Coordinates of C-alpha atoms and ligand atoms in Angstrom, one line a residue:
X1 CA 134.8 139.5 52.0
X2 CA 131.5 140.0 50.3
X3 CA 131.4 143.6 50.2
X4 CA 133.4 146.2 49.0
X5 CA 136.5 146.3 50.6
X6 CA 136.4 149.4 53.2
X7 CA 139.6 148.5 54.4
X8 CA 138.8 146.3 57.3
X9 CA 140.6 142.5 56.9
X10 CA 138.4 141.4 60.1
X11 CA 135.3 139.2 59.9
X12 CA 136.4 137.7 56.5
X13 CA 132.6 136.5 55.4
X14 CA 133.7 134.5 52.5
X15 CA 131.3 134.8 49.6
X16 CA 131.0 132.5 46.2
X17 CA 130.2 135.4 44.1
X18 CA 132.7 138.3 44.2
X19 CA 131.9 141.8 44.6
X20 CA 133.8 143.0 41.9
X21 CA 130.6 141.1 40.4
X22 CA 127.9 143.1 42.2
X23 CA 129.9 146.6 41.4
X24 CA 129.2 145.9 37.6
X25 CA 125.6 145.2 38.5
X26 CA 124.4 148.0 40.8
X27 CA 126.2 150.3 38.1
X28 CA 125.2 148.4 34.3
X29 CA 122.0 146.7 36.2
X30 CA 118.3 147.7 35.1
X31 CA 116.3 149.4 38.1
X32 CA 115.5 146.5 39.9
X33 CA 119.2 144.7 39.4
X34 CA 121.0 147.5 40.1
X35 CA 118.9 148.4 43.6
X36 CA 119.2 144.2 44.2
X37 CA 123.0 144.5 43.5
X38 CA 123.1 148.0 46.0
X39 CA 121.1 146.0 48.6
X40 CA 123.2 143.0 48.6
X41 CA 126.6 144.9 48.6
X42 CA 125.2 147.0 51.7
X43 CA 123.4 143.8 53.4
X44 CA 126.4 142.0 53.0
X45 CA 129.2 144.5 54.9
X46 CA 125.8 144.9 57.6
X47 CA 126.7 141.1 58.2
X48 CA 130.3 141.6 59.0
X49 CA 129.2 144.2 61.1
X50 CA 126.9 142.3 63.2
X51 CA 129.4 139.5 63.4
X52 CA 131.3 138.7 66.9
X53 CA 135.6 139.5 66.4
X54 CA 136.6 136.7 64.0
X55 CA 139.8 135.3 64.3
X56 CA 141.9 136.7 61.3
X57 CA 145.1 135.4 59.9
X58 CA 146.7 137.9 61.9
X59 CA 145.4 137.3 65.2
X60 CA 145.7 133.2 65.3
X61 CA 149.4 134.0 64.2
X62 CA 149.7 136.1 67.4
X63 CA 147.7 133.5 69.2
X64 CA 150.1 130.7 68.0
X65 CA 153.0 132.5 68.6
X66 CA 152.2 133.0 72.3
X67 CA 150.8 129.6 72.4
X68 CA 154.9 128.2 70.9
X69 CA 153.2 126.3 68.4
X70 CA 151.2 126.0 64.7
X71 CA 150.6 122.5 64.3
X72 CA 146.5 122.2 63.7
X73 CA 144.4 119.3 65.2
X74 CA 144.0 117.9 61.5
X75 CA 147.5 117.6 61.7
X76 CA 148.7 116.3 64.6
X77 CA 146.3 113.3 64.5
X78 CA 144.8 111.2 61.8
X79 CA 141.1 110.8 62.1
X80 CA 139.7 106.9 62.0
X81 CA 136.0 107.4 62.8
X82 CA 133.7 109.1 61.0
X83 CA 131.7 111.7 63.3
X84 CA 129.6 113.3 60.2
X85 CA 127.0 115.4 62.3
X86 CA 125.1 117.7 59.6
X87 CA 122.3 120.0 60.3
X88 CA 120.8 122.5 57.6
X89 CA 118.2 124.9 58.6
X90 CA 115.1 126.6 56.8
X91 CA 116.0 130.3 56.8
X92 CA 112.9 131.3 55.7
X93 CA 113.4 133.8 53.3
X94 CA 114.8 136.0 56.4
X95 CA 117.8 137.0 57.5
X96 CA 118.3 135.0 61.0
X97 CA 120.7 132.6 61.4
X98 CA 120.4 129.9 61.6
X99 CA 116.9 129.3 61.3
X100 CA 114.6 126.4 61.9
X101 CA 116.2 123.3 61.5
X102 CA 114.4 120.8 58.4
X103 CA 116.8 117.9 58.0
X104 CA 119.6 116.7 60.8
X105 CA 121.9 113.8 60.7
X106 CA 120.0 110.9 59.5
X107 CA 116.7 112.5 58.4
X108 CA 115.1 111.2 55.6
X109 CA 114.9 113.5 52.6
X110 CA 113.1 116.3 53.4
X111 CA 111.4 117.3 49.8
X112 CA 112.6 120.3 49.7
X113 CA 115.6 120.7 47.2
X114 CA 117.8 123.1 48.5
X115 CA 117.5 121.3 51.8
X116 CA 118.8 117.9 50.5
X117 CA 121.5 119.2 48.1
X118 CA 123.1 120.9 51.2
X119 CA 122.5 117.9 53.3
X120 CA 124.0 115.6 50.4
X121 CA 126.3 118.2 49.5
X122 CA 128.1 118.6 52.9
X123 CA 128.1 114.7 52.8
X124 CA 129.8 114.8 49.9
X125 CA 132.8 117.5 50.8
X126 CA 133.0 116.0 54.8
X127 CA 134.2 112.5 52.9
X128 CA 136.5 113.6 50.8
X129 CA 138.3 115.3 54.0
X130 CA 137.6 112.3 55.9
X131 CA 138.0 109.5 53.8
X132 CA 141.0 111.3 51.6
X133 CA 142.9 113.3 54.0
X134 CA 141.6 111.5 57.5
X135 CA 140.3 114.8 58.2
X136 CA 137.3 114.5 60.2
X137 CA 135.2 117.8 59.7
X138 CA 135.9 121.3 58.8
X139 CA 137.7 121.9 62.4
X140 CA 139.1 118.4 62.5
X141 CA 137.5 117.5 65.4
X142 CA 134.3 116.2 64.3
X143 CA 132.2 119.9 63.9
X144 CA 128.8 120.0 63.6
X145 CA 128.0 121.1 59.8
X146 CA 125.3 123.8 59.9
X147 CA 124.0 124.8 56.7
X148 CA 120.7 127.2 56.1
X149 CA 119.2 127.5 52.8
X150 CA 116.7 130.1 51.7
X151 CA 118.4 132.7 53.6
X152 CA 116.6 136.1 52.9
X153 CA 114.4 136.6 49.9
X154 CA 115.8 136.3 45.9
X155 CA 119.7 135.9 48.1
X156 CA 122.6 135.9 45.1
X157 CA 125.0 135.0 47.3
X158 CA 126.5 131.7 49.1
X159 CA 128.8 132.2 52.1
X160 CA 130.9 130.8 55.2
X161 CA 130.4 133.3 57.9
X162 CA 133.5 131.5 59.9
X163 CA 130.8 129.6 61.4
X164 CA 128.5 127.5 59.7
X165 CA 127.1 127.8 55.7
X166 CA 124.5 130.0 54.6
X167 CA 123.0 129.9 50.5
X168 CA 120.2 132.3 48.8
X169 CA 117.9 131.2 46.4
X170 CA 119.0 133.5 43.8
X171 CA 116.9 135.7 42.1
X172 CA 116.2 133.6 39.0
X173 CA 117.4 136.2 36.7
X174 CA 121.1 136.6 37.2
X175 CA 122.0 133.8 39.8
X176 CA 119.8 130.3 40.3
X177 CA 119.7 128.8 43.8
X178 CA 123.2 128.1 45.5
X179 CA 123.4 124.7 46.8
X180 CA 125.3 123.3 44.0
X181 CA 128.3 120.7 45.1
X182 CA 131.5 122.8 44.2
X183 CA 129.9 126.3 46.1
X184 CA 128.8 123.3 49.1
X185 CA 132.5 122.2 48.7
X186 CA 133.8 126.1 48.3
X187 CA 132.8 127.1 51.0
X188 CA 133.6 124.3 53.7
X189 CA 136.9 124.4 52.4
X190 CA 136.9 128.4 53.7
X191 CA 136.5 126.7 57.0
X192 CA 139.1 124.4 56.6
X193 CA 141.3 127.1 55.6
X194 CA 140.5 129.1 59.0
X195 CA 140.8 125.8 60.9
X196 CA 144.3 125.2 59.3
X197 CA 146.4 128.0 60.5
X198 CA 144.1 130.5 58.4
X199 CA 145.2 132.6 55.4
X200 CA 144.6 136.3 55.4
X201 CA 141.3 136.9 53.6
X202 CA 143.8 140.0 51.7
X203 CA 146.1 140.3 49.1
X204 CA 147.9 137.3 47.6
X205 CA 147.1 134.8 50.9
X206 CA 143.3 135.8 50.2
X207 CA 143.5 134.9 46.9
X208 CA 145.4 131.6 48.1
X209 CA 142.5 131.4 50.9
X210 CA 139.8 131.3 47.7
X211 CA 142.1 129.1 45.4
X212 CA 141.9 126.6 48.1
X213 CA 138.0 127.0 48.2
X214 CA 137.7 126.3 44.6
X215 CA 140.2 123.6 44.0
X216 CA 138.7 121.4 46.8
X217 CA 135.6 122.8 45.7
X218 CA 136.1 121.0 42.5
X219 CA 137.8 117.9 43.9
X220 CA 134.6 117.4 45.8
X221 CA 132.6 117.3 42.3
X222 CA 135.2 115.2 40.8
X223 CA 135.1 112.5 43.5
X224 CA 131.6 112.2 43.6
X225 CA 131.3 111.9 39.9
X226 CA 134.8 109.7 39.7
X227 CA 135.8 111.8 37.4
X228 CA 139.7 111.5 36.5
X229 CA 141.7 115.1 35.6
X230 CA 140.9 115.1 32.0
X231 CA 137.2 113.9 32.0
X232 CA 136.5 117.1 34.3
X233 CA 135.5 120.5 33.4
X234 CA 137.2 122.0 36.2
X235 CA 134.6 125.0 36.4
X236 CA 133.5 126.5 40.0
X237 CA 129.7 127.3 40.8
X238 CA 128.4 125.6 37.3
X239 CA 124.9 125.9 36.8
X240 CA 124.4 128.4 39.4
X241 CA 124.1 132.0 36.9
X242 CA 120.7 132.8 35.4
X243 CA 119.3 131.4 31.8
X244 CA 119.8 135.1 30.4
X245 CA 123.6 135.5 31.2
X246 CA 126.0 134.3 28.9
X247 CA 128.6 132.2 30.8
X248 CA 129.0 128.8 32.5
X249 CA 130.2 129.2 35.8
X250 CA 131.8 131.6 38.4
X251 CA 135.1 130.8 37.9
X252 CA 137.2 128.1 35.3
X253 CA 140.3 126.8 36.4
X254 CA 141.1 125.6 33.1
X255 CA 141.0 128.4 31.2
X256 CA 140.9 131.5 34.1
X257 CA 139.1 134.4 32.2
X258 CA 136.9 132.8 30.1
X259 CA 133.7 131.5 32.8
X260 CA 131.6 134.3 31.6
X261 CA 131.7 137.2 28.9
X262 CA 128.1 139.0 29.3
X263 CA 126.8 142.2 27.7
X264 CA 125.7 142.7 31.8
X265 CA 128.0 141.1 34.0
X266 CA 131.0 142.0 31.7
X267 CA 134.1 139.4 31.0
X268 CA 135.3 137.2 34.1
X269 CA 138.8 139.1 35.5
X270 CA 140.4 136.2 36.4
X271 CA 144.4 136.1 35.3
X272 CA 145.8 132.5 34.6
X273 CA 149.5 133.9 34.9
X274 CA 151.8 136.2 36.9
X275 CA 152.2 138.7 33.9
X276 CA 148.4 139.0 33.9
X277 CA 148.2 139.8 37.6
X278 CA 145.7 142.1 38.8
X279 CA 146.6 144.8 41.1
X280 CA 143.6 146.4 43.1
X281 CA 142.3 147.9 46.1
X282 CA 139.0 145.9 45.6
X283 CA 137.6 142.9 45.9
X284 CA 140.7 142.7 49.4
X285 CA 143.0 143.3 46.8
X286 CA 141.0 140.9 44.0
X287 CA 141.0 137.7 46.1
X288 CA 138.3 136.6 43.6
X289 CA 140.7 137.5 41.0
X290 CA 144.5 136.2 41.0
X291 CA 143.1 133.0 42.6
X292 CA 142.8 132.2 38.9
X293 CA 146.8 132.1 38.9
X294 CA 147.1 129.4 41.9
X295 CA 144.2 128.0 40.5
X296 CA 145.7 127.2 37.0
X297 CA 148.6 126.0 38.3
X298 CA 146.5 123.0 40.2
X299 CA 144.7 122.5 37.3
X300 CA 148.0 122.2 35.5
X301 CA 150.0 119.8 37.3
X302 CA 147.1 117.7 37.7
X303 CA 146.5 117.1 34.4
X304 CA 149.8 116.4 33.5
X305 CA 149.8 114.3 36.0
X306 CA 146.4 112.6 35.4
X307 CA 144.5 110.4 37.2
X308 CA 142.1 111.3 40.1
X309 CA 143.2 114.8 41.2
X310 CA 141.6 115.0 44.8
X311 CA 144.7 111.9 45.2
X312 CA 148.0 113.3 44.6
X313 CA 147.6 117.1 43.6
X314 CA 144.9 117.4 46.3
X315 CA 147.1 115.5 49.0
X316 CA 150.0 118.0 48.2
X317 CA 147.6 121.2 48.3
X318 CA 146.0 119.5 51.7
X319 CA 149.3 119.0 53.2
X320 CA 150.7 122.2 52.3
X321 CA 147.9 124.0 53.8
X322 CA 148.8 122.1 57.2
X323 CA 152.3 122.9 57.2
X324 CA 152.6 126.0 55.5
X325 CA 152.9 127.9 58.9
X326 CA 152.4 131.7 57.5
X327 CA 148.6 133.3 57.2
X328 CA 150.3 135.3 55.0
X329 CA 151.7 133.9 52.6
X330 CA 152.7 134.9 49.3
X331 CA 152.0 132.7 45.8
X332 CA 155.6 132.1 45.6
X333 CA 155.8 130.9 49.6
X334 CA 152.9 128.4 48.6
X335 CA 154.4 127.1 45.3
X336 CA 157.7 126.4 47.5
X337 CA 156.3 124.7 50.2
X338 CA 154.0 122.6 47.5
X339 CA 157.1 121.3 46.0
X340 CA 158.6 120.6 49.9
X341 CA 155.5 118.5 50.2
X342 CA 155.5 116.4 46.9
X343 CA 159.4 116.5 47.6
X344 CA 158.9 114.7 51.2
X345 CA 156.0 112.1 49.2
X346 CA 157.3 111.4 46.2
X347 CA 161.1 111.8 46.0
X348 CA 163.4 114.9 44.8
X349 CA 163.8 113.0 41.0
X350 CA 159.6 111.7 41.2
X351 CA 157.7 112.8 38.2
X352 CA 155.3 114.6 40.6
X353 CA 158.0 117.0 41.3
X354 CA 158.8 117.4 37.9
X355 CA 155.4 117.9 36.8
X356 CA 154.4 120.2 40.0
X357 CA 157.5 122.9 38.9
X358 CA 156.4 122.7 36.0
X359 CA 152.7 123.7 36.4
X360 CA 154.1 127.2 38.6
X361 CA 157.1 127.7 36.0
X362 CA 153.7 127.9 33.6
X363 CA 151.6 130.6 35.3
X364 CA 155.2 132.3 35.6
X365 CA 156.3 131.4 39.4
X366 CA 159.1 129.1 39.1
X367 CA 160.3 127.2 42.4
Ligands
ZN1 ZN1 135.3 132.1 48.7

C-alpha cells in the first residue's frame, strides 16, 4: 500500500516509494513539500478507494481452497513462445488511467523518454520471466503489459495497481522521473507475485511480497547489463531521488540501511537482520522495511555463490514463489521452502544448499 496504513489489507496498490517516506516529508518538508507529500499520501489511499475489490492474499486462498487446488498457470506449464504484447500510455499529467496510448507492440521509438524506457523496460523484465523462468508475462498467460507514464502532474510515486503499471514524473526536487529498469522490474514482479498464489501485502508476507519486487527488480538490471553478483550494486530505484538529497537509491540490498541518510528524508529504515527487525503498525506493518532482511539474505547467497544471480538464486526465489502455497507466509516459511527448492535442484550435500543456509543463518533465520 501507498498510503498510510488505515487498517484495510484490500486493494494492495503497490508503490516504489514507501510511505513511511512521505510521513517524514509532509512533517520535515518546506511548504510546498510537505503539502506535495499531504497530497500524495491522500491521492494515493483515494486510488484504493476508487479501485474495484482486488483479490487479496486472503481471498485467492479461499478461492483456491474451494477451487481443491494452488498450482498457478506459470506452473503447471512451461511457456515456448514468446507472446510479448506491451502498450504504455500518455497520462497526461492527469489522473486517468490509462490514458492515450503513444507506443504499442512494435512501434518505433516514440521520442519521448519516459515512453521508451517503459516500453524497453517492460521488454527487459518480460524476458527475463520468459527466457529464464519460461514464464510468459506477468499472469503467465501472455498479459498484455500496460504501462502509462506522466501520470498526474510532478507524480513521486511508481505503482502496480494489480492491473497494469503507472510512473510520475517526479517533482525534480526530491524524486526524478520513474521509469528506471529496477522500479519497471519492481513493479511487474508485484504482478507476478499476485499471479503466483499472492502474498498478503501485510506483515512479514508483505515484506516478502516487496522483497520479491526488488530482488527480480534487480535481476532485471543485472541481466540486461550481464552483470555477474559481484560486479553489481545491488541498489533498487537508483537514479530516481532528486540532485539535492543525499542518497543513492530507494533501497540497497547489500548493505540494507544505508541507500539514503538525508538532513530531509532522514536515514533509510531498512534492517539487514532478524535482531534489527522493525515492528510497526505503518507502512502494513513496514513492508518497505524488513524486506531489507529477505532482501540481504538473496544478496548473500548469491554472492557467495557468484555468477549470474537471476540463474540459480533467482530460479530458487522463482520456484519458491510457485510452490510456496501460503499468502501468508512468514520469513522463516520462505527460507524453508527456499532450501526445499535448491534441495530438489541441486542435491541435499550441493554447495547451493550450503551456501543458501548460510545466507538466512546470516540475517539470523536459520533453516
Ligand atoms: Zn513494491
Amino acid at each position: 500500500m501507498c498510503a498510510i496504513c488505515d487498517g484495510h489489507a484490500r486493494n494492495p496498490i503497490t508503490c516504489i516509494v514507501p510511505p513511511h517516506m512521505l510521513e517524514v516529508l509532509a512533517i520535515r518538508g518546506s511548504k510546498k513539500t510537505a503539502a506535495m507529500a499531504r497530497s500524495l499520501l491522500d491521492q494515493t489511499r483515494k486510488v484504493r478507494h476508487e479501485r474495484a475489490e482486488f483479490r487479496t492474499g486472503r481471498a485467492m486462498l479461499e478461492e483456491a481452497g474451494a477451487m481443491g487446488g494452488f498450482v498457478s498457470t506459470a506452473l503447471s506449464r512451461a511457456a515456448t513462445q514468446s507472446n510479448l504484447d506491451r502498450a504504455i500510455h500518455d497520462g497526461e499529467g492527469k489522473a486517468g488511467l490509462p490514458g492515450k496510448l503513444l507506443r504499442k507492440e512494435g512501434d518505433p521509438a516514440s521520442g519521448d523518454a519516459a515512453v521508451d524506457e517503459a516500453y524497453d523496460g517492460a521488454g527487459n523484465v518480460y524476458r527475463l520471466y520468459f527466457e529464464a523462468f519460461s514464464r510468459d508475462s506477468l499472469d503467465g498467460n501472455g498479459m498484455k503489459l500496460v504501462q502509462t507514464v506522466h501520470h498526474r502532474r510532478n507524480y513521486n510515486n511508481a505503482f502496480w495497481n494489480g492491473e497494469q503499471m503507472v510512473y510520475g514524473d517526479g517533482d525534480g526536487e526530491i524524486f526524478q522521473k520513474f521509469t528506471e529498469l529496477s522500479v519497471i522490474g519492481h513493479e511487474m514482479s508485484h504482478g507476478v507475485v499476485q499471479f503466483s498464489g499472492g502474498l498478503l501485502y501485510e506483515g512479514q508476507s508483505g515484506a516478502l511480497n516487496e522483497s520479491f519486487a526488488d530482488v527480480f527488480g534487480a535481476l532485471t538490471v543485472q541481466r540486461k547489463l550481464g552483470l555477474e553478483a559481484h560486479e553489481t550494486d545491488w541498489l533498487v530505484g537508483k537514479g530516481i531521488l532528486g540532485p539535492d538529497i543525499r542518497g543513492v537509491a530507494l533501497r540497497s540490498m547489500k548493505a540494507p540501511g544505508t541507500a539514503y541518510s538525508d538532513a530531509l528524508l532522514g536515514q533509510d529504515p531498512q534492517p539487514y537482520h532478524m535482531d534489527f527487525f522493525v515492528n510497526t503498525t505503518g507502512d502494513s506493518g513496514g513492508v518497505h522495511i524488513n524486506s531489507g532482511v529477505p532482501n540481504h539474505a538473496f544478496y548473500l547467497f548469491a554472492q557467495y555463490l557468484g555468477g549470474k544471480a537471476w540463474e540459480k538464486p533467482g530460479t530458487i526465489w522463482y520456484q519458491t514463489m510457485q510452490r510456496l502455497n501460503n499468502p501468508v507466509a512468514t520469513f522463516a516459511q520462505w527460507a524453508a521452502q527456499t532450501v526445499e527448492v535448491a534441495i530438489g535442484l541441486h542435491g541435499a550435500g550441493s554447495l547451493e544448499v550450503l551456501f543458501l543456509k548460510r545466507a538466512w543463518k546470516l540475517v539470523g533465520l536459520p533453516v
